[in-house]
Coordinates of C-alpha atoms and ligand atoms in Angstrom, one line a residue:
M501 CA 0.1 0.0 0.0
C502 CA 2.5 2.6 1.3
G503 CA 6.2 2.4 0.5
I504 CA 9.0 2.7 2.9
V505 CA 12.7 3.5 2.2
G506 CA 15.6 4.2 4.6
Y507 CA 19.3 4.6 4.2
T508 CA 22.4 5.2 6.5
G509 CA 25.7 5.2 5.2
E510 CA 28.4 7.4 3.6
K511 CA 26.3 9.3 1.0
A512 CA 23.8 12.2 1.6
A513 CA 20.6 10.3 2.5
A514 CA 18.1 12.7 0.8
P515 CA 18.9 11.9 -2.9
V516 CA 19.1 8.1 -1.9
L517 CA 15.6 8.4 -0.2
L518 CA 13.9 10.3 -3.1
D519 CA 15.3 7.7 -5.7
G520 CA 13.9 5.0 -3.5
L521 CA 10.5 6.8 -3.3
A522 CA 10.2 7.2 -7.1
K523 CA 10.7 3.6 -7.4
L524 CA 8.2 2.8 -4.9
E525 CA 5.6 5.4 -5.9
Y526 CA 3.3 2.7 -7.5
R527 CA 2.6 1.5 -4.0
G528 CA 0.9 4.8 -3.1
Y529 CA 1.1 8.3 -4.4
D530 CA -1.3 10.6 -2.5
S531 CA 1.6 12.1 -0.2
A532 CA 5.1 11.6 0.4
G533 CA 7.9 12.8 2.9
I534 CA 11.4 12.1 4.3
A535 CA 13.2 12.6 7.6
V536 CA 17.0 13.3 7.5
L537 CA 19.2 13.4 10.6
E538 CA 21.1 16.7 10.2
K539 CA 23.6 18.2 12.5
E540 CA 20.9 20.5 14.2
G541 CA 18.5 17.6 14.5
L542 CA 15.8 15.7 12.6
Q543 CA 14.6 17.5 9.5
V544 CA 11.3 16.4 8.3
V545 CA 9.9 17.5 4.8
R546 CA 6.5 16.3 3.6
R547 CA 4.3 17.0 0.9
R548 CA 0.8 16.2 -0.4
G549 CA 1.0 14.7 -4.0
K550 CA 3.5 12.8 -5.9
V551 CA 7.2 12.1 -5.1
A552 CA 8.2 14.7 -7.8
E553 CA 6.7 17.3 -5.8
L554 CA 8.3 16.3 -2.5
A555 CA 11.7 16.3 -4.5
H556 CA 11.0 19.9 -5.5
T557 CA 10.4 21.0 -2.0
V558 CA 13.5 19.1 -0.7
G559 CA 15.6 20.9 -3.2
H560 CA 14.8 24.0 -1.1
F561 CA 16.5 22.6 1.8
D562 CA 20.3 22.1 2.4
L563 CA 20.1 18.4 3.5
T564 CA 23.4 16.9 4.0
G565 CA 22.7 14.2 6.7
T566 CA 23.7 10.7 5.6
C567 CA 20.9 8.8 7.6
G568 CA 17.1 9.1 6.8
I569 CA 14.0 7.5 6.3
G570 CA 11.2 8.2 3.6
H571 CA 7.6 7.2 2.7
T572 CA 5.0 7.4 -0.1
R573 CA 1.5 7.1 1.2
W574 CA -1.8 5.6 0.2
A575 CA -4.4 7.1 2.7
T576 CA -6.2 4.8 5.1
H577 CA -6.6 6.6 8.3
G578 CA -6.7 10.4 7.5
R579 CA -7.3 12.1 4.3
P580 CA -4.3 12.8 2.0
S581 CA -2.7 15.9 3.3
E582 CA 0.7 17.3 4.4
A583 CA -0.2 16.7 8.0
N584 CA -1.1 13.2 7.4
A585 CA 2.0 12.5 5.4
H586 CA 4.8 10.5 6.9
P587 CA 7.3 10.6 8.6
H588 CA 5.5 11.1 11.9
A589 CA 7.4 12.7 14.8
S590 CA 7.2 12.4 18.5
C591 CA 6.1 15.4 20.7
A592 CA 9.9 16.4 21.1
G593 CA 10.5 16.0 17.5
D594 CA 13.5 13.7 18.1
I595 CA 11.9 10.5 16.8
A596 CA 10.4 9.9 13.2
V597 CA 8.5 7.0 12.2
V598 CA 7.4 5.8 8.7
H599 CA 4.8 3.0 8.5
N600 CA 3.1 0.5 6.2
G601 CA 0.0 -1.2 7.3
I602 CA -2.8 -0.5 9.9
I603 CA -2.5 -0.1 13.7
E604 CA -6.0 -1.4 14.5
N605 CA -6.1 -0.4 18.0
F606 CA -4.8 3.1 17.4
A607 CA -8.0 5.0 18.6
E608 CA -7.6 3.6 22.1
L609 CA -3.8 4.2 22.1
R610 CA -4.4 7.6 21.1
E611 CA -6.8 8.3 23.7
E612 CA -4.4 6.9 26.3
L613 CA -1.5 8.8 25.0
E614 CA -3.4 12.0 24.8
G615 CA -4.6 11.4 28.3
R616 CA -0.7 11.4 29.3
G617 CA -0.1 14.6 27.7
H618 CA 1.0 13.6 24.2
V619 CA 0.0 16.1 21.5
F620 CA -1.0 14.5 18.2
R621 CA -0.5 16.4 14.8
S622 CA -2.1 14.0 12.3
E623 CA -5.3 12.0 11.9
T624 CA -3.2 9.0 11.1
D625 CA -2.9 5.7 13.0
T626 CA 0.9 5.8 12.4
E627 CA 1.5 8.6 14.9
V628 CA 0.9 6.4 18.0
V629 CA 4.0 4.6 17.3
S630 CA 6.3 7.5 17.7
H631 CA 4.7 8.7 20.9
L632 CA 4.8 5.2 22.3
I633 CA 8.7 5.0 21.5
E634 CA 9.0 8.4 23.2
E635 CA 7.2 6.8 26.4
A636 CA 9.4 3.9 26.3
Y637 CA 12.3 6.3 26.6
V638 CA 10.6 8.1 29.5
A639 CA 10.1 4.8 31.3
N640 CA 13.7 3.5 30.5
P641 CA 16.0 6.3 29.7
D642 CA 18.9 4.2 29.0
I643 CA 17.4 1.7 26.6
S644 CA 18.3 1.5 22.8
L645 CA 16.1 2.7 19.9
V646 CA 15.6 -0.9 19.0
E647 CA 14.5 -1.9 22.4
A648 CA 12.4 1.1 22.6
L649 CA 10.7 0.0 19.2
R650 CA 10.3 -3.5 20.7
L651 CA 8.6 -2.1 23.7
A652 CA 6.2 0.1 21.6
C653 CA 5.4 -2.8 19.4
T654 CA 4.1 -4.9 22.2
R655 CA 1.2 -2.4 22.3
L656 CA 0.2 -2.5 18.7
V657 CA -2.5 -4.6 17.2
G658 CA -2.6 -4.8 13.4
S659 CA -0.1 -4.9 10.6
Y660 CA 3.0 -2.9 10.2
G661 CA 6.2 -2.5 8.4
L662 CA 8.1 0.3 10.4
A663 CA 11.3 2.2 10.1
V664 CA 12.3 4.6 12.8
T665 CA 15.3 7.0 13.3
C666 CA 16.1 9.0 16.4
E667 CA 18.3 11.9 17.4
R668 CA 19.7 9.9 20.3
E669 CA 21.3 7.4 18.1
P670 CA 22.7 9.2 15.2
G671 CA 23.1 7.1 11.9
V672 CA 20.8 4.3 13.3
I673 CA 17.7 3.1 11.6
V674 CA 15.5 0.4 13.3
V675 CA 12.9 -1.5 11.6
T676 CA 10.5 -4.3 12.3
R677 CA 7.5 -5.9 10.6
Q678 CA 4.2 -7.7 11.2
D679 CA 2.4 -8.9 7.9
M680 CA 4.1 -6.0 5.9
P681 CA 7.3 -6.6 3.9
I682 CA 10.7 -5.0 5.0
I683 CA 13.7 -5.7 2.8
I684 CA 17.3 -4.9 4.1
G685 CA 20.3 -4.7 1.9
V686 CA 23.9 -3.9 3.0
A687 CA 26.2 -2.6 0.3
S688 CA 29.7 -1.1 0.6
D689 CA 28.5 2.5 0.9
G690 CA 25.9 1.8 3.7
A691 CA 22.7 -0.1 4.8
Y692 CA 19.4 0.3 2.8
V693 CA 16.0 -0.7 3.9
A694 CA 12.7 -0.6 1.8
S695 CA 9.2 -2.2 1.7
D696 CA 10.0 -3.6 -1.7
A697 CA 13.4 -5.0 -3.2
I698 CA 13.1 -2.6 -6.1
A699 CA 14.4 0.3 -3.8
V700 CA 17.3 -1.7 -2.7
I701 CA 18.6 -3.8 -5.5
G702 CA 20.4 -0.9 -7.2
A703 CA 22.8 -1.1 -4.2
T704 CA 22.7 -4.8 -3.6
R705 CA 20.9 -7.9 -4.9
D706 CA 21.5 -9.9 -1.8
V707 CA 18.9 -8.8 0.5
V708 CA 17.3 -10.1 4.0
L709 CA 13.5 -10.5 3.8
L710 CA 12.8 -9.7 7.5
A711 CA 10.3 -12.1 9.2
D712 CA 7.4 -11.0 11.4
Q713 CA 8.5 -9.8 14.8
Q714 CA 12.2 -9.7 13.9
Y715 CA 14.0 -6.5 14.3
A716 CA 17.0 -5.1 12.6
K717 CA 19.4 -2.1 13.5
L718 CA 20.9 -0.5 10.5
T719 CA 24.2 1.5 10.8
P720 CA 26.6 2.6 8.1
E721 CA 28.6 -0.5 8.8
G722 CA 25.8 -3.2 8.4
A723 CA 22.8 -4.6 10.1
E724 CA 22.2 -6.6 13.3
Y725 CA 19.2 -8.8 13.6
T726 CA 17.1 -9.7 16.7
D727 CA 13.8 -11.4 17.5
E728 CA 11.0 -10.2 19.5
R729 CA 12.7 -11.1 22.6
G730 CA 16.0 -9.4 21.7
R731 CA 18.1 -12.5 21.0
A732 CA 20.5 -12.3 18.2
I733 CA 19.6 -14.0 14.8
E734 CA 21.4 -15.0 12.0
P735 CA 19.8 -13.4 8.9
Q736 CA 19.3 -15.4 5.6
L737 CA 20.3 -13.8 2.4
T738 CA 18.0 -14.0 -0.7
H739 CA 19.4 -13.2 -4.1
I740 CA 17.1 -11.1 -6.2
S741 CA 17.7 -12.0 -9.7
W742 CA 15.5 -9.5 -11.8
D743 CA 17.2 -6.5 -13.3
V744 CA 17.3 -3.0 -11.9
D745 CA 15.8 -2.0 -15.4
V746 CA 12.3 -3.1 -14.3
A747 CA 12.2 0.2 -12.6
E748 CA 12.9 2.0 -16.0
K749 CA 10.4 2.4 -18.7
G750 CA 13.0 1.3 -21.2
G751 CA 11.8 3.6 -24.1
Y752 CA 8.2 2.9 -23.5
P753 CA 5.8 5.8 -22.7
D754 CA 4.6 4.0 -19.6
F755 CA 5.2 0.9 -17.4
M756 CA 1.9 -0.6 -18.4
L757 CA 2.9 -0.8 -22.1
K758 CA 6.3 -2.0 -21.3
E759 CA 4.8 -4.7 -19.2
I760 CA 2.2 -5.7 -21.8
Y761 CA 5.1 -6.2 -24.2
E762 CA 7.1 -8.3 -21.6
Q763 CA 4.4 -11.0 -21.7
P764 CA 5.9 -13.5 -24.3
R765 CA 9.0 -13.6 -22.0
V766 CA 6.7 -14.1 -19.0
I767 CA 5.0 -17.1 -20.6
R768 CA 8.4 -18.6 -21.6
D769 CA 10.0 -18.0 -18.2
T770 CA 6.9 -19.4 -16.3
L771 CA 6.9 -22.6 -18.4
A772 CA 10.7 -23.2 -18.2
G773 CA 11.9 -26.6 -16.8
R774 CA 8.3 -27.6 -16.0
L775 CA 8.2 -30.7 -18.8
I776 CA 10.6 -33.2 -17.6
G777 CA 10.7 -36.5 -19.7
G778 CA 7.4 -35.8 -20.8
R779 CA 6.0 -35.4 -17.3
L780 CA 4.9 -32.1 -15.8
E781 CA 6.9 -31.5 -12.7
I782 CA 6.1 -28.8 -10.1
D783 CA 8.4 -29.7 -7.3
E784 CA 7.7 -26.5 -5.2
L785 CA 4.3 -27.7 -4.5
D786 CA 5.7 -30.4 -2.2
M787 CA 2.8 -32.9 -3.1
T788 CA 3.2 -36.4 -4.4
S789 CA 1.0 -37.6 -7.3
E790 CA -0.9 -39.8 -4.8
E791 CA -1.6 -36.8 -2.6
L792 CA -2.7 -34.8 -5.6
N793 CA -4.9 -37.7 -6.7
L794 CA -6.8 -37.3 -3.5
V795 CA -7.8 -33.7 -4.0
D796 CA -11.5 -33.7 -4.5
R797 CA -12.4 -30.0 -4.2
V798 CA -10.5 -26.9 -5.2
Y799 CA -11.1 -23.3 -4.1
V800 CA -9.4 -20.6 -6.0
I801 CA -9.3 -17.3 -3.7
A802 CA -8.0 -14.0 -5.0
C803 CA -9.1 -10.5 -5.5
G804 CA -9.3 -8.3 -8.6
T805 CA -7.4 -9.3 -11.6
S806 CA -6.1 -12.3 -9.8
Y807 CA -9.6 -13.4 -9.2
H808 CA -10.3 -13.5 -13.0
A809 CA -7.3 -15.7 -13.4
G810 CA -9.1 -18.0 -10.9
L811 CA -12.2 -17.9 -13.1
I812 CA -10.1 -19.2 -16.0
A813 CA -8.5 -21.9 -13.8
K814 CA -11.8 -23.2 -12.9
E815 CA -12.7 -23.9 -16.7
L816 CA -9.3 -25.7 -16.9
I817 CA -9.3 -27.7 -13.6
E818 CA -13.0 -28.8 -14.0
G819 CA -12.4 -29.5 -17.7
W820 CA -9.1 -31.5 -17.4
A821 CA -9.0 -32.9 -14.0
R822 CA -12.8 -33.1 -13.3
I823 CA -12.4 -31.8 -9.7
P824 CA -15.3 -29.4 -8.6
T825 CA -13.7 -25.9 -8.4
E826 CA -15.1 -22.8 -6.8
V827 CA -13.6 -19.3 -7.3
E828 CA -14.2 -16.8 -4.6
V829 CA -13.1 -13.3 -3.9
A830 CA -10.9 -13.6 -0.7
S831 CA -13.0 -10.8 1.1
E832 CA -16.0 -13.1 0.9
F833 CA -14.3 -16.4 1.5
R834 CA -12.7 -15.3 4.7
Y835 CA -16.0 -14.4 6.2
R836 CA -18.0 -17.6 5.0
N837 CA -17.8 -21.1 6.3
P838 CA -16.8 -22.9 3.2
I839 CA -16.7 -26.6 3.1
I840 CA -13.3 -27.6 3.6
T841 CA -11.9 -31.1 4.4
P842 CA -8.3 -32.6 4.4
T843 CA -8.8 -33.3 0.6
T844 CA -9.6 -29.7 -0.1
L845 CA -7.0 -27.8 -2.1
V846 CA -7.2 -24.0 -1.8
V847 CA -5.2 -22.0 -4.4
A848 CA -4.5 -18.4 -3.4
V849 CA -3.6 -16.2 -6.3
S850 CA -1.9 -12.8 -5.6
Q851 CA 0.6 -10.9 -7.8
S852 CA 1.9 -9.0 -4.8
G853 CA 1.6 -11.8 -2.4
E854 CA 0.5 -9.3 0.3
T855 CA -3.2 -8.6 -0.3
A856 CA -4.7 -8.5 3.1
D857 CA -7.9 -10.4 2.3
T858 CA -6.2 -13.0 0.4
L859 CA -3.7 -13.6 3.4
A860 CA -6.6 -13.8 5.8
A861 CA -8.3 -16.3 3.5
I862 CA -5.2 -18.5 3.5
R863 CA -4.8 -18.5 7.3
D864 CA -8.5 -19.4 7.7
A865 CA -8.3 -22.2 5.1
R866 CA -5.2 -23.7 6.9
I867 CA -6.9 -23.6 10.3
K868 CA -9.8 -25.4 8.6
G869 CA -7.4 -28.1 7.4
A870 CA -7.1 -27.4 3.7
R871 CA -3.9 -27.6 1.9
V872 CA -3.0 -24.2 0.4
F873 CA -1.0 -23.5 -2.8
G874 CA 0.1 -19.9 -3.4
I875 CA 0.5 -18.5 -6.8
T876 CA 2.5 -15.2 -6.6
N877 CA 5.0 -13.0 -8.3
V878 CA 6.9 -12.0 -5.4
L879 CA 9.7 -14.0 -3.9
G880 CA 9.3 -14.5 -0.1
S881 CA 6.1 -12.8 0.0
P882 CA 3.6 -13.3 2.7
V883 CA 1.5 -15.5 0.4
A884 CA 4.5 -17.6 -0.5
R885 CA 5.7 -18.0 3.2
E886 CA 2.2 -18.9 4.6
S887 CA 1.2 -21.4 1.9
D888 CA 2.1 -25.1 2.0
G889 CA 3.5 -24.8 -1.6
V890 CA 4.1 -22.0 -4.1
I891 CA 4.3 -21.4 -7.8
Y892 CA 6.2 -18.3 -8.9
T893 CA 4.8 -16.4 -11.8
K894 CA 8.1 -15.2 -13.2
A895 CA 6.5 -11.9 -14.4
N896 CA 9.3 -10.0 -12.5
K897 CA 8.5 -6.8 -10.9
E898 CA 5.1 -5.4 -12.1
I899 CA 5.1 -1.4 -11.6
A900 CA 1.9 -0.3 -13.4
V901 CA -1.0 -0.5 -10.9
A902 CA -3.0 -2.3 -13.5
S903 CA -1.7 -6.0 -13.6
T904 CA -1.1 -7.1 -17.2
K905 CA 2.1 -9.5 -17.4
S906 CA 1.4 -10.9 -13.9
F907 CA -2.1 -11.8 -14.9
L908 CA -0.6 -14.0 -17.8
G909 CA 1.9 -15.4 -15.6
Q910 CA -1.0 -16.5 -13.3
I911 CA -3.0 -17.9 -16.2
V912 CA 0.0 -19.9 -17.3
S913 CA 0.7 -21.2 -13.8
L914 CA -2.9 -22.1 -13.1
T915 CA -3.0 -24.0 -16.5
L916 CA 0.1 -25.9 -15.4
L917 CA -1.7 -26.7 -12.0
A918 CA -4.8 -27.7 -14.0
M919 CA -2.6 -30.1 -16.0
L920 CA -0.7 -31.5 -13.0
L921 CA -4.0 -32.4 -11.3
A922 CA -5.4 -33.9 -14.4
Q923 CA -2.1 -35.9 -14.7
A924 CA -2.1 -37.1 -11.1
K925 CA -5.8 -38.1 -11.5
G926 CA -4.9 -40.0 -14.9
K927 CA -7.4 -37.8 -16.7
L928 CA -4.8 -36.8 -19.2
R929 CA -2.2 -39.1 -20.6
M930 CA 1.7 -38.3 -21.1
N931 CA 1.1 -37.6 -24.9
Q932 CA -1.9 -35.3 -24.2
I933 CA 0.2 -33.5 -21.5
R934 CA 3.1 -33.0 -24.1
L935 CA 0.6 -31.8 -26.8
L936 CA -0.9 -29.3 -24.3
F937 CA 2.5 -28.2 -23.1
R938 CA 3.7 -27.5 -26.7
E939 CA 0.6 -25.5 -27.5
L940 CA 0.7 -23.6 -24.2
A941 CA 4.4 -22.8 -25.1
D942 CA 3.4 -21.6 -28.7
T943 CA 1.3 -19.0 -26.9
A944 CA 4.3 -16.9 -26.4
E945 CA 4.9 -16.5 -30.1
Q946 CA 1.2 -15.8 -30.7
V947 CA 1.2 -13.0 -28.2
E948 CA 4.4 -11.7 -30.0
Q949 CA 2.2 -11.8 -33.2
I950 CA -0.6 -9.7 -31.5
L951 CA 1.9 -7.2 -30.2
A952 CA 3.5 -6.9 -33.5
D953 CA 0.6 -4.9 -35.2
T954 CA -1.9 -3.2 -32.9
S955 CA -3.2 -0.8 -35.5
D956 CA -6.9 -2.3 -35.3
I957 CA -6.8 -2.0 -31.6
Q958 CA -6.0 1.6 -31.9
K959 CA -9.0 2.1 -34.3
A960 CA -11.4 0.4 -32.0
A961 CA -10.2 2.5 -29.1
T962 CA -11.0 5.7 -31.0
A963 CA -14.5 4.4 -31.2
C964 CA -14.8 4.2 -27.4
V965 CA -13.0 7.4 -26.2
D966 CA -16.1 9.5 -25.8
A967 CA -18.4 6.7 -24.5
T968 CA -19.7 7.0 -21.1
S969 CA -20.0 3.2 -20.6
A970 CA -19.1 0.0 -22.3
L971 CA -20.2 -3.5 -22.2
F972 CA -17.9 -6.7 -22.4
I973 CA -19.3 -9.9 -23.2
G974 CA -18.4 -13.5 -23.8
R975 CA -19.4 -17.1 -23.0
G976 CA -17.4 -19.8 -21.3
M977 CA -13.7 -18.8 -21.1
G978 CA -14.8 -15.7 -23.0
A979 CA -17.0 -14.7 -20.1
A980 CA -13.9 -14.7 -17.7
I981 CA -11.8 -12.7 -20.2
A982 CA -14.5 -10.2 -20.6
K983 CA -14.5 -9.4 -16.8
E984 CA -10.8 -8.8 -16.9
G985 CA -11.2 -6.5 -20.1
A986 CA -14.0 -4.6 -18.3
L987 CA -11.9 -4.3 -15.1
K988 CA -8.8 -3.1 -16.9
L989 CA -10.7 -0.4 -18.9
K990 CA -12.5 1.0 -15.8
E991 CA -9.6 1.2 -13.6
I992 CA -7.2 3.2 -15.9
S993 CA -9.7 5.1 -18.2
Y994 CA -12.5 5.8 -15.5
L995 CA -15.0 4.9 -18.1
H996 CA -17.8 2.7 -16.6
A997 CA -17.5 -0.9 -18.1
E998 CA -19.3 -4.0 -17.1
A999 CA -18.8 -7.7 -18.1
Y1000 CA -21.7 -10.0 -18.7
A1001 CA -21.9 -13.5 -19.8
A1002 CA -23.3 -12.9 -23.3
G1003 CA -26.3 -15.1 -22.8
E1004 CA -27.4 -13.0 -19.8
M1005 CA -27.7 -9.9 -22.0
K1006 CA -31.3 -10.2 -22.6
H1007 CA -32.1 -10.6 -19.0
G1008 CA -31.3 -6.8 -18.4
P1009 CA -28.2 -5.2 -19.7
I1010 CA -29.4 -4.9 -23.3
A1011 CA -31.6 -2.2 -22.0
L1012 CA -28.4 -0.1 -21.7
I1013 CA -27.7 -0.3 -25.4
E1014 CA -28.5 2.7 -27.7
D1015 CA -26.8 4.1 -30.7
G1016 CA -23.0 3.8 -30.6
F1017 CA -22.9 2.0 -27.2
P1018 CA -19.8 0.0 -27.3
V1019 CA -20.1 -3.7 -26.9
I1020 CA -16.9 -5.5 -26.8
A1021 CA -17.1 -9.3 -27.4
I1022 CA -14.8 -12.2 -27.1
A1023 CA -15.9 -14.3 -30.1
T1024 CA -12.9 -16.5 -30.7
D1025 CA -13.2 -20.1 -32.0
S1026 CA -15.0 -22.1 -29.3
P1027 CA -17.9 -24.4 -28.8
V1028 CA -20.0 -21.3 -27.9
Y1029 CA -18.9 -19.1 -30.9
D1030 CA -22.4 -19.3 -32.6
K1031 CA -24.1 -18.4 -29.5
V1032 CA -21.9 -15.3 -28.9
V1033 CA -22.7 -14.3 -32.5
S1034 CA -26.5 -14.5 -31.7
N1035 CA -25.9 -12.2 -28.7
L1036 CA -24.0 -9.7 -30.9
Q1037 CA -26.8 -9.7 -33.6
E1038 CA -29.3 -8.7 -30.6
S1039 CA -26.9 -5.8 -29.6
K1040 CA -26.4 -4.9 -33.4
A1041 CA -30.1 -4.5 -33.8
R1042 CA -30.2 -2.0 -30.9
G1043 CA -27.6 0.1 -32.5
A1044 CA -24.4 -0.9 -30.5
C1045 CA -21.0 -0.2 -31.8
I1046 CA -19.5 -3.8 -31.9
I1047 CA -15.8 -4.6 -31.3
V1048 CA -15.0 -8.1 -31.7
I1049 CA -11.9 -10.1 -30.7
A1050 CA -12.0 -13.0 -33.2
T1051 CA -9.9 -15.8 -34.5
E1052 CA -7.9 -14.9 -37.6
G1053 CA -9.4 -16.2 -40.8
N1054 CA -12.9 -15.4 -39.5
E1055 CA -14.1 -13.1 -42.4
H1056 CA -17.7 -13.7 -41.6
I1057 CA -17.7 -11.7 -38.4
R1058 CA -16.9 -8.5 -40.4
E1059 CA -20.5 -8.5 -41.5
L1060 CA -21.6 -8.0 -37.9
A1061 CA -18.8 -6.0 -36.4
D1062 CA -17.8 -2.5 -36.6
Y1063 CA -14.2 -3.3 -35.6
V1064 CA -12.5 -6.7 -35.7
I1065 CA -9.3 -7.3 -33.8
Y1066 CA -7.9 -10.6 -35.0
I1067 CA -5.9 -13.0 -32.8
P1068 CA -4.1 -16.2 -33.9
K1069 CA -6.0 -19.5 -33.6
V1070 CA -5.6 -21.4 -30.2
R1071 CA -7.4 -24.0 -28.4
D1072 CA -10.3 -22.6 -26.4
G1073 CA -8.5 -23.5 -23.3
F1074 CA -5.8 -21.2 -24.2
S1075 CA -7.8 -18.3 -25.4
A1076 CA -7.5 -16.2 -22.2
I1077 CA -3.8 -15.9 -22.9
T1078 CA -4.2 -14.5 -26.4
A1079 CA -7.5 -12.7 -26.1
T1080 CA -6.7 -10.7 -23.0
V1081 CA -3.6 -9.0 -24.6
P1082 CA -5.6 -6.9 -27.1
L1083 CA -8.0 -5.9 -24.4
Q1084 CA -5.2 -4.6 -22.2
L1085 CA -4.0 -2.6 -25.2
L1086 CA -7.4 -1.5 -25.9
A1087 CA -7.9 -0.3 -22.4
R1088 CA -4.6 1.5 -22.2
S1089 CA -5.1 3.2 -25.7
I1090 CA -8.7 4.5 -24.5
A1091 CA -7.0 5.7 -21.2
V1092 CA -4.1 7.5 -23.1
M1093 CA -6.7 9.2 -25.4
R1094 CA -8.8 10.3 -22.4
G1095 CA -5.5 11.9 -20.8
C1096 CA -5.4 9.5 -17.9
N1097 CA -2.4 8.4 -16.0
V1098 CA -2.3 4.8 -16.9
D1099 CA 0.4 3.8 -14.4
Q1100 CA -1.0 5.5 -11.4
P1101 CA -4.9 5.6 -11.6
R1102 CA -6.6 7.8 -9.2
N1103 CA -7.6 6.1 -5.9
L1104 CA -5.8 2.9 -6.5
A1105 CA -2.5 1.3 -5.2
K1106 CA -0.7 -1.5 -6.4
S1107 CA -1.0 -3.7 -3.3
V1108 CA -4.0 -3.6 -1.2
T1109 CA -2.5 -4.4 2.3
V1110 CA -5.6 -3.3 4.2
E1111 CA -8.9 -5.1 4.4
Ligands
M6R1662 O1 -1.5 -8.6 -5.6 P1 -2.9 -9.2 -6.0 O2 -2.9 -10.0 -7.1 O3 -3.4 -9.9 -4.8 O4 -3.9 -7.9 -6.2 C1 -5.2 -8.2 -6.4 C2 -5.8 -6.9 -7.0 O5 -5.7 -5.9 -6.0 C3 -5.2 -6.5 -8.2 O6 -5.3 -7.5 -9.2 C4 -6.1 -5.2 -8.7 O7 -7.2 -5.7 -9.2 C5 -5.2 -4.7 -10.1 N1 -5.2 -3.2 -10.0 C6 -6.0 -5.1 -11.3 O8 -5.2 -4.5 -12.3

């Protein structure tokens, strides 16, 4: 949700912090701030708005200190404003805190602290932490900063990634976490900390992924790690293999477009090494074929785009492995009482691996006895750590708020999982697995073909720019793809869009249609193609502007459609991979023409780490 960064070393801290915040801005972009320890004390600079505005303001200060912390915010408690921007200082102004997460008991803590004379200057939940640290010092004047933080955390209920600096210990930053990521890297020029590896890997690729209730004390010389009782612990280094250039647009006008164009590589990388001697192998799942064979019910739990990947998985798992599969949004699943037995498999899908609802649903499912597989894009993320097995989607860092390449990585991973279950259950023979795998691998080239000529997508986008609403329709796989197309359009272009199973049109949504109303249909070759065409005829008869994603060679559709976007022929099961790509490009083109910031849409953040 929010982004945290910290640095202590031999360089001036402010430019390092601003550079880190710019890389983290996708996590939240309504306000930002830094605190740097100067000779005369802590200097806090905050601004409402983007990191660039903060950088401009920081330019008016002469900050030379070499130790500091920074934050980019997505508002939860308290509106976006300078006063609510982090870092938050103690009453004396000698302690500064940045925080990612939610302190659930902040209201009672605040009342208690105010009762003891603390003066609050913001509406945030975070500010209680700086006052609690201040209190810890009052009660124990000789304790260290890390001990003061440890004492403060004993009072906190909720989730947090915290970084703190204090005038009492110049050059020191202390950090801890509960359910929020904290990544530490020690390089030759100092120690770095961030809520995302992207802000650290420019300095070092060997990082420590702090675990819940662990503490680290960063100094220019390195980092020391302790547990919640203050006992020293040996950190485990994780090597980050993706390139620093994921944080660069690489010549593309925006990250979303860059990431859309990375999709062929994502397909190839996600498939690499999975077919061994004609058999599908996903060792990371840590389940034998015999155990997989026992699975008799699957739940896919996820949010947003990841939920749509789950809808596609349902078609494949039921179609190939014949296992009843339910797909549920995590925020509903966690509050239901789903039927879970020891042979239930729960598949949690999350790009970030830190979505609060998905994590809560995983925990609930495990308590109820389910086996949980995570499908995530982030190494060592909470979803990866808390699942019994994990498949990484190999999309590498995704910066644009709208998920694109991670979605394709999820679909490919879920397709492999469906094949694995079918293999274990003996529903797909080795030659069938080999054929499917080959066709799946071929989609990388087919996506490249789509990306090579986007002129028809551009023309169709022009027809939608001035619309106020749009309808996405499809059947079977197409219905799931339509949902993703509609979500992409509304989140980045602010154009209202709805997705409907095409057969449901005449039960209500058809009333929306008037002259020029955009109806975007997924009408690729499939067993239900003719049915989709009938639904399109109904729309056409009422004046809709028809845009169709069709299989190349289908000239007949031109009679009905105002715009046709052709994609290569693939088996229906793989159509989500190919048909989604033009919908991503369509949404982006419409958003760009409407003057929207496609990478950082209003009100959104990349990871939703609050309920
Ligand atoms: O990180 P996750 O996959 O768990 O995130 C889930 C959703 O928040 C995410 O897919 C969101 O809907 C995206 N903005 C969609 O583009």
